[in-house]
PDB file of C-alpha atoms in Angstrom:
ATOM      1  CA  GLY A 541       0.036  -0.031  -0.017  1.00 68.00           C
ATOM      2  CA  GLU A 542       0.960   3.508   0.019  1.00 77.00           C
ATOM      3  CA  ASN A 543       3.582   4.728   2.553  1.00 87.00           C
ATOM      4  CA  VAL A 544       5.254   7.990   3.551  1.00 93.00           C
ATOM      5  CA  GLU A 545       8.665   7.547   5.370  1.00 95.00           C
ATOM      6  CA  GLN A 546       9.902  10.262   7.620  1.00 96.00           C
ATOM      7  CA  HIS A 547      13.393  10.796   9.076  1.00 97.00           C
ATOM      8  CA  PRO A 548      14.749  11.425  11.546  1.00 97.00           C
ATOM      9  CA  SER A 549      12.322  10.418  14.397  1.00 96.00           C
ATOM     10  CA  THR A 550      14.019  12.795  16.794  1.00 97.00           C
ATOM     11  CA  LEU A 551      16.175  15.905  16.068  1.00 98.00           C
ATOM     12  CA  SER A 552      17.951  18.166  18.502  1.00 98.00           C
ATOM     13  CA  VAL A 553      19.429  21.455  17.275  1.00 98.00           C
ATOM     14  CA  GLN A 554      20.965  24.447  18.986  1.00 98.00           C
ATOM     15  CA  GLU A 555      18.918  27.596  18.985  1.00 98.00           C
ATOM     16  CA  GLY A 556      19.602  29.652  15.888  1.00 97.00           C
ATOM     17  CA  ASP A 557      20.796  26.688  13.781  1.00 98.00           C
ATOM     18  CA  SER A 558      18.776  25.058  10.932  1.00 98.00           C
ATOM     19  CA  ALA A 559      16.675  21.995  11.048  1.00 98.00           C
ATOM     20  CA  VAL A 560      15.849  19.661   8.238  1.00 98.00           C
ATOM     21  CA  ILE A 561      13.241  16.883   8.141  1.00 98.00           C
ATOM     22  CA  LYS A 562      13.016  14.509   5.173  1.00 98.00           C
ATOM     23  CA  CYS A 563      10.215  12.327   3.780  1.00 98.00           C
ATOM     24  CA  THR A 564       9.891  10.025   0.951  1.00 97.00           C
ATOM     25  CA  TYR A 565       6.504   8.763  -0.560  1.00 95.00           C
ATOM     26  CA  SER A 566       5.560   5.736  -2.679  1.00 91.00           C
ATOM     27  CA  ASP A 567       2.688   6.920  -4.888  1.00 87.00           C
ATOM     28  CA  SER A 568       3.824   8.735  -7.893  1.00 86.00           C
ATOM     29  CA  ALA A 569       0.409  10.088  -8.384  1.00 85.00           C
ATOM     30  CA  SER A 570       0.625  12.237  -5.340  1.00 89.00           C
ATOM     31  CA  ASN A 571       0.402  15.879  -6.014  1.00 90.00           C
ATOM     32  CA  TYR A 572      -0.114  17.539  -2.590  1.00 91.00           C
ATOM     33  CA  PHE A 573       2.275  17.462   0.380  1.00 95.00           C
ATOM     34  CA  PRO A 574       1.233  19.203   3.567  1.00 95.00           C
ATOM     35  CA  TRP A 575       3.413  19.656   6.766  1.00 97.00           C
ATOM     36  CA  TYR A 576       1.828  19.676  10.243  1.00 97.00           C
ATOM     37  CA  LYS A 577       3.189  20.819  13.555  1.00 97.00           C
ATOM     38  CA  GLN A 578       1.956  19.292  16.738  1.00 96.00           C
ATOM     39  CA  GLU A 579       2.559  20.947  20.081  1.00 94.00           C
ATOM     40  CA  LEU A 580       2.258  18.826  23.206  1.00 90.00           C
ATOM     41  CA  GLY A 581      -1.286  17.956  24.000  1.00 86.00           C
ATOM     42  CA  LYS A 582      -2.688  19.614  21.037  1.00 90.00           C
ATOM     43  CA  GLY A 583      -3.923  18.767  17.527  1.00 93.00           C
ATOM     44  CA  PRO A 584      -1.726  19.075  14.556  1.00 95.00           C
ATOM     45  CA  GLN A 585      -1.798  22.455  12.709  1.00 95.00           C
ATOM     46  CA  LEU A 586      -0.755  23.011   8.948  1.00 95.00           C
ATOM     47  CA  ILE A 587       2.345  25.066   8.734  1.00 97.00           C
ATOM     48  CA  ILE A 588       3.170  24.850   5.070  1.00 96.00           C
ATOM     49  CA  ASP A 589       2.106  22.793   2.079  1.00 95.00           C
ATOM     50  CA  ILE A 590       3.382  22.261  -1.581  1.00 94.00           C
ATOM     51  CA  ARG A 591       1.862  21.222  -4.726  1.00 90.00           C
ATOM     52  CA  SER A 592       3.656  19.213  -7.406  1.00 84.00           C
ATOM     53  CA  ASN A 593       3.772  22.116  -9.904  1.00 83.00           C
ATOM     54  CA  VAL A 594       6.498  23.735  -7.891  1.00 84.00           C
ATOM     55  CA  GLY A 595       9.770  22.635  -6.543  1.00 90.00           C
ATOM     56  CA  GLU A 596      10.069  24.940  -3.526  1.00 94.00           C
ATOM     57  CA  LYS A 597       7.943  27.078  -1.316  1.00 94.00           C
ATOM     58  CA  LYS A 598       9.002  29.514   1.389  1.00 96.00           C
ATOM     59  CA  ASP A 599       7.102  31.193   4.309  1.00 95.00           C
ATOM     60  CA  GLN A 600       9.340  33.241   6.504  1.00 96.00           C
ATOM     61  CA  ARG A 601      11.750  30.830   8.281  1.00 97.00           C
ATOM     62  CA  ILE A 602      10.032  27.677   6.862  1.00 98.00           C
ATOM     63  CA  ALA A 603      10.609  26.246   3.548  1.00 97.00           C
ATOM     64  CA  VAL A 604       9.671  23.018   1.843  1.00 98.00           C
ATOM     65  CA  THR A 605      11.318  21.445  -1.237  1.00 97.00           C
ATOM     66  CA  LEU A 606       9.962  18.630  -3.502  1.00 96.00           C
ATOM     67  CA  ASN A 607      11.687  16.338  -5.864  1.00 94.00           C
ATOM     68  CA  LYS A 608       8.910  14.450  -7.736  1.00 92.00           C
ATOM     69  CA  THR A 609      11.376  12.425  -9.752  1.00 92.00           C
ATOM     70  CA  ALA A 610      12.974  10.918  -6.663  1.00 94.00           C
ATOM     71  CA  LYS A 611       9.630  11.107  -4.632  1.00 94.00           C
ATOM     72  CA  HIS A 612      11.329  13.163  -1.879  1.00 95.00           C
ATOM     73  CA  PHE A 613      10.284  16.212   0.001  1.00 97.00           C
ATOM     74  CA  SER A 614      11.793  18.055   2.881  1.00 98.00           C
ATOM     75  CA  LEU A 615      11.090  20.719   5.558  1.00 98.00           C
ATOM     76  CA  HIS A 616      13.693  23.376   6.303  1.00 98.00           C
ATOM     77  CA  ILE A 617      13.446  25.549   9.419  1.00 98.00           C
ATOM     78  CA  THR A 618      16.121  28.362   9.658  1.00 98.00           C
ATOM     79  CA  GLU A 619      17.129  30.400  12.649  1.00 98.00           C
ATOM     80  CA  THR A 620      15.295  27.962  14.998  1.00 98.00           C
ATOM     81  CA  GLN A 621      13.680  29.364  18.158  1.00 97.00           C
ATOM     82  CA  PRO A 622      12.372  27.683  21.326  1.00 96.00           C
ATOM     83  CA  GLU A 623       8.832  27.786  20.050  1.00 96.00           C
ATOM     84  CA  ASP A 624       9.767  25.551  17.125  1.00 98.00           C
ATOM     85  CA  SER A 625      10.069  22.628  19.598  1.00 97.00           C
ATOM     86  CA  ALA A 626       7.244  20.190  18.619  1.00 97.00           C
ATOM     87  CA  VAL A 627       6.472  17.067  16.566  1.00 96.00           C
ATOM     88  CA  TYR A 628       6.350  17.541  12.857  1.00 98.00           C
ATOM     89  CA  PHE A 629       4.402  15.437  10.419  1.00 97.00           C
ATOM     90  CA  CYS A 630       4.853  15.165   6.686  1.00 97.00           C
ATOM     91  CA  ALA A 631       2.094  13.808   4.528  1.00 95.00           C
ATOM     92  CA  ALA A 632       1.252  12.993   1.093  1.00 93.00           C
ATOM     93  CA  GLU A 633      -1.971  12.778  -1.016  1.00 87.00           C
ATOM     94  CA  GLY A 634      -3.201   9.133  -1.036  1.00 80.00           C
ATOM     95  CA  TYR A 635      -4.950   7.381  -3.885  1.00 69.00           C
ATOM     96  CA  SER A 636      -5.027   3.647  -3.604  1.00 61.00           C
ATOM     97  CA  SER A 637      -5.797   3.409   0.174  1.00 55.00           C
ATOM     98  CA  ALA A 638      -8.873   4.569   2.031  1.00 53.00           C
ATOM     99  CA  SER A 639      -6.831   7.411   3.481  1.00 57.00           C
ATOM    100  CA  LYS A 640      -7.078  10.761   1.706  1.00 78.00           C
ATOM    101  CA  ILE A 641      -3.735  11.963   3.318  1.00 88.00           C
ATOM    102  CA  ILE A 642      -1.099   9.509   4.240  1.00 90.00           C
ATOM    103  CA  PHE A 643       0.897  10.747   7.274  1.00 92.00           C
ATOM    104  CA  GLY A 644       4.560  10.151   8.191  1.00 94.00           C
ATOM    105  CA  SER A 645       5.467   8.766  11.555  1.00 93.00           C
ATOM    106  CA  GLY A 646       6.648  12.235  12.835  1.00 95.00           C
ATOM    107  CA  THR A 647       9.829  13.913  13.963  1.00 97.00           C
ATOM    108  CA  ARG A 648      10.094  15.273  17.497  1.00 96.00           C
ATOM    109  CA  LEU A 649      12.208  18.441  17.188  1.00 98.00           C
ATOM    110  CA  SER A 650      14.016  19.847  20.264  1.00 98.00           C
ATOM    111  CA  ILE A 651      15.618  23.242  20.369  1.00 97.00           C
ATOM    112  CA  ARG A 652      18.566  23.593  22.693  1.00 95.00           C
ATOM    113  CA  PRO A 653      19.015  27.057  24.293  1.00 92.00           C
TER     114      PRO A 653
ATOM    115  CA  ASP B 521     -14.589  31.929  17.368  1.00 53.00           C
ATOM    116  CA  GLY B 522     -14.376  29.452  14.393  1.00 63.00           C
ATOM    117  CA  GLY B 523     -12.884  26.073  15.109  1.00 92.00           C
ATOM    118  CA  ILE B 524     -13.280  22.441  15.848  1.00 96.00           C
ATOM    119  CA  THR B 525     -13.896  21.194  19.388  1.00 96.00           C
ATOM    120  CA  GLN B 526     -13.572  17.697  20.905  1.00 97.00           C
ATOM    121  CA  SER B 527     -14.847  16.482  24.127  1.00 94.00           C
ATOM    122  CA  PRO B 528     -13.998  15.176  26.695  1.00 94.00           C
ATOM    123  CA  LYS B 529     -10.240  15.776  26.806  1.00 94.00           C
ATOM    124  CA  TYR B 530      -9.706  12.594  28.835  1.00 95.00           C
ATOM    125  CA  LEU B 531     -11.934   9.571  28.764  1.00 94.00           C
ATOM    126  CA  PHE B 532     -11.730   6.266  30.780  1.00 91.00           C
ATOM    127  CA  ARG B 533     -13.282   3.126  29.421  1.00 89.00           C
ATOM    128  CA  LYS B 534     -14.039   0.011  31.339  1.00 89.00           C
ATOM    129  CA  GLU B 535     -13.858  -3.518  29.864  1.00 83.00           C
ATOM    130  CA  GLY B 536     -16.815  -4.297  27.558  1.00 86.00           C
ATOM    131  CA  GLN B 537     -18.101  -0.745  27.556  1.00 91.00           C
ATOM    132  CA  ASN B 538     -18.791   1.474  24.493  1.00 94.00           C
ATOM    133  CA  VAL B 539     -17.698   5.096  24.610  1.00 95.00           C
ATOM    134  CA  THR B 540     -18.492   8.081  22.481  1.00 96.00           C
ATOM    135  CA  LEU B 541     -16.159  10.965  21.632  1.00 97.00           C
ATOM    136  CA  SER B 542     -17.592  14.137  20.507  1.00 97.00           C
ATOM    137  CA  CYS B 543     -16.441  16.303  17.682  1.00 98.00           C
ATOM    138  CA  GLU B 544     -18.083  19.619  16.619  1.00 97.00           C
ATOM    139  CA  GLN B 545     -17.165  22.164  14.066  1.00 97.00           C
ATOM    140  CA  ASN B 546     -18.329  25.595  13.192  1.00 96.00           C
ATOM    141  CA  LEU B 547     -16.198  26.119  10.028  1.00 95.00           C
ATOM    142  CA  ASN B 548     -19.061  25.057   7.759  1.00 95.00           C
ATOM    143  CA  HIS B 549     -16.921  22.204   6.372  1.00 95.00           C
ATOM    144  CA  ASP B 550     -18.418  19.399   4.490  1.00 94.00           C
ATOM    145  CA  ALA B 551     -15.788  16.781   5.207  1.00 93.00           C
ATOM    146  CA  MET B 552     -14.897  15.408   8.612  1.00 95.00           C
ATOM    147  CA  TYR B 553     -12.336  12.932   9.813  1.00 95.00           C
ATOM    148  CA  TRP B 554     -11.390  10.674  12.686  1.00 97.00           C
ATOM    149  CA  TYR B 555      -7.714   9.761  13.268  1.00 96.00           C
ATOM    150  CA  ARG B 556      -6.004   7.666  15.824  1.00 97.00           C
ATOM    151  CA  GLN B 557      -2.499   8.562  17.067  1.00 95.00           C
ATOM    152  CA  ASP B 558      -0.239   6.110  18.888  1.00 92.00           C
ATOM    153  CA  PRO B 559       3.225   6.867  20.250  1.00 84.00           C
ATOM    154  CA  GLY B 560       5.887   7.096  17.620  1.00 77.00           C
ATOM    155  CA  GLN B 561       3.302   6.646  14.748  1.00 80.00           C
ATOM    156  CA  GLY B 562       1.764   8.818  12.345  1.00 84.00           C
ATOM    157  CA  LEU B 563      -1.968   9.487  12.270  1.00 92.00           C
ATOM    158  CA  ARG B 564      -4.184   6.678  10.992  1.00 92.00           C
ATOM    159  CA  LEU B 565      -7.582   7.199   9.482  1.00 92.00           C
ATOM    160  CA  ILE B 566     -10.415   5.560  11.186  1.00 96.00           C
ATOM    161  CA  TYR B 567     -13.471   6.957   9.323  1.00 96.00           C
ATOM    162  CA  TYR B 568     -14.262   9.981   7.292  1.00 94.00           C
ATOM    163  CA  SER B 569     -17.386  11.655   5.927  1.00 94.00           C
ATOM    164  CA  GLN B 570     -17.542  14.002   2.953  1.00 91.00           C
ATOM    165  CA  ILE B 571     -21.307  14.897   3.304  1.00 92.00           C
ATOM    166  CA  VAL B 572     -24.187  14.576   5.962  1.00 95.00           C
ATOM    167  CA  ASN B 573     -25.672  11.207   6.131  1.00 95.00           C
ATOM    168  CA  ASP B 574     -22.723   9.618   4.547  1.00 94.00           C
ATOM    169  CA  PHE B 575     -19.302   8.145   5.781  1.00 95.00           C
ATOM    170  CA  GLN B 576     -16.627   5.746   4.635  1.00 93.00           C
ATOM    171  CA  LYS B 577     -14.204   3.412   6.432  1.00 94.00           C
ATOM    172  CA  GLY B 578     -10.633   4.442   6.795  1.00 91.00           C
ATOM    173  CA  ASP B 579      -7.587   2.033   7.192  1.00 88.00           C
ATOM    174  CA  ILE B 580      -8.369   1.005  10.775  1.00 93.00           C
ATOM    175  CA  ALA B 581     -12.213   1.085  11.140  1.00 95.00           C
ATOM    176  CA  GLU B 582     -12.662  -2.253  12.965  1.00 96.00           C
ATOM    177  CA  GLY B 583     -14.050  -1.786  16.445  1.00 96.00           C
ATOM    178  CA  TYR B 584     -15.327   1.813  15.679  1.00 97.00           C
ATOM    179  CA  SER B 585     -18.513   3.404  14.486  1.00 97.00           C
ATOM    180  CA  VAL B 586     -19.629   6.881  13.501  1.00 98.00           C
ATOM    181  CA  SER B 587     -22.657   8.908  12.558  1.00 97.00           C
ATOM    182  CA  ARG B 588     -23.111  12.153  10.531  1.00 98.00           C
ATOM    183  CA  GLU B 589     -26.630  13.266  11.181  1.00 97.00           C
ATOM    184  CA  LYS B 590     -25.574  17.051  11.139  1.00 97.00           C
ATOM    185  CA  LYS B 591     -23.069  18.945   9.167  1.00 97.00           C
ATOM    186  CA  GLU B 592     -21.280  20.196  12.254  1.00 97.00           C
ATOM    187  CA  SER B 593     -21.150  17.023  14.232  1.00 98.00           C
ATOM    188  CA  PHE B 594     -19.284  13.712  13.750  1.00 98.00           C
ATOM    189  CA  PRO B 595     -19.199  11.633  16.856  1.00 98.00           C
ATOM    190  CA  LEU B 596     -17.021   8.431  17.061  1.00 98.00           C
ATOM    191  CA  THR B 597     -18.017   5.341  19.129  1.00 97.00           C
ATOM    192  CA  VAL B 598     -15.268   3.171  20.377  1.00 96.00           C
ATOM    193  CA  THR B 599     -16.960  -0.213  20.782  1.00 94.00           C
ATOM    194  CA  SER B 600     -16.136  -3.073  23.010  1.00 90.00           C
ATOM    195  CA  ALA B 601     -14.866  -4.945  19.859  1.00 89.00           C
ATOM    196  CA  GLN B 602     -11.906  -2.564  19.782  1.00 90.00           C
ATOM    197  CA  LYS B 603      -9.362  -4.602  21.768  1.00 87.00           C
ATOM    198  CA  ASN B 604      -6.645  -1.946  22.117  1.00 91.00           C
ATOM    199  CA  PRO B 605      -8.441   1.385  22.292  1.00 93.00           C
ATOM    200  CA  THR B 606      -5.906   3.377  24.397  1.00 94.00           C
ATOM    201  CA  ALA B 607      -4.708   6.154  22.073  1.00 95.00           C
ATOM    202  CA  PHE B 608      -5.050   9.869  21.305  1.00 95.00           C
ATOM    203  CA  TYR B 609      -8.029  10.468  19.012  1.00 97.00           C
ATOM    204  CA  LEU B 610      -8.126  13.417  16.686  1.00 97.00           C
ATOM    205  CA  CYS B 611     -10.981  14.826  14.733  1.00 97.00           C
ATOM    206  CA  ALA B 612     -10.394  16.998  11.695  1.00 96.00           C
ATOM    207  CA  SER B 613     -12.650  18.846   9.136  1.00 95.00           C
ATOM    208  CA  SER B 614     -12.001  20.393   5.772  1.00 92.00           C
ATOM    209  CA  GLY B 615     -13.605  21.688   2.551  1.00 90.00           C
ATOM    210  CA  GLN B 616     -14.332  19.163  -0.152  1.00 82.00           C
ATOM    211  CA  GLY B 617     -11.170  17.769  -1.923  1.00 79.00           C
ATOM    212  CA  VAL B 618      -7.992  16.087  -0.889  1.00 75.00           C
ATOM    213  CA  GLN B 619      -5.958  19.228  -1.143  1.00 80.00           C
ATOM    214  CA  GLU B 620      -8.129  21.256   1.197  1.00 84.00           C
ATOM    215  CA  THR B 621      -6.434  21.939   4.557  1.00 88.00           C
ATOM    216  CA  GLN B 622      -7.482  19.719   7.379  1.00 91.00           C
ATOM    217  CA  TYR B 623      -8.148  21.525  10.626  1.00 93.00           C
ATOM    218  CA  PHE B 624      -7.654  19.398  13.736  1.00 95.00           C
ATOM    219  CA  GLY B 625      -9.310  19.524  17.130  1.00 96.00           C
ATOM    220  CA  PRO B 626      -7.419  19.402  20.337  1.00 95.00           C
ATOM    221  CA  GLY B 627      -7.871  15.632  20.785  1.00 96.00           C
ATOM    222  CA  THR B 628      -9.256  13.165  23.280  1.00 96.00           C
ATOM    223  CA  ARG B 629      -7.143  10.797  25.170  1.00 95.00           C
ATOM    224  CA  LEU B 630      -8.776   7.449  25.776  1.00 95.00           C
ATOM    225  CA  LEU B 631      -7.457   5.246  28.620  1.00 92.00           C
ATOM    226  CA  VAL B 632      -8.630   1.757  29.503  1.00 87.00           C
ATOM    227  CA  LEU B 633      -9.286   1.121  33.189  1.00 83.00           C
TER     228      LEU B 633
END
């Protein structure tokens, strides 16, 4: 079935440094790739998404890149701040399974002061 | 305030008992979803509904049931047939279409006594 793999599962970076989270997907028909941020005890919240007609999208300190040929997409957070500490999920549009959106397993990002 | 609410925040289930989790949205969204979240795993789709009085099974529907009698409400019942119900349950809503942003509620944590 369709699958989204996410790495790393945990990531610790110094405040002010950059963080990168990588995902791969299996369904070449996927055209929509959202990223969600989940703070402790809360529901996930969309932070950025990208569609397959572009290779990169930026929103302030957050950027996402997409390589459709390799079926890879990545989240980049620059100048990390303490409030960036959270669990981040990548996701991809699903077709062959019942799920509309297939989620990765999540990355717990910790920002060290 | 527009948003999606879930209640209760914590729920305890006894052996053999059915319990119902509430999800309400005032975003005027057609589509609503229920996900299950286990530690170290991504979100897995239980059920979804694209329109009132209609719903479809997700990837892990066994042991769960739903109803969609009103546009703004999508309650989930965890039945006694669900042998491992301990998890964090998330409800979401969106406009029609896979590429519409899903907005999540704050979640309900279900624990078994």
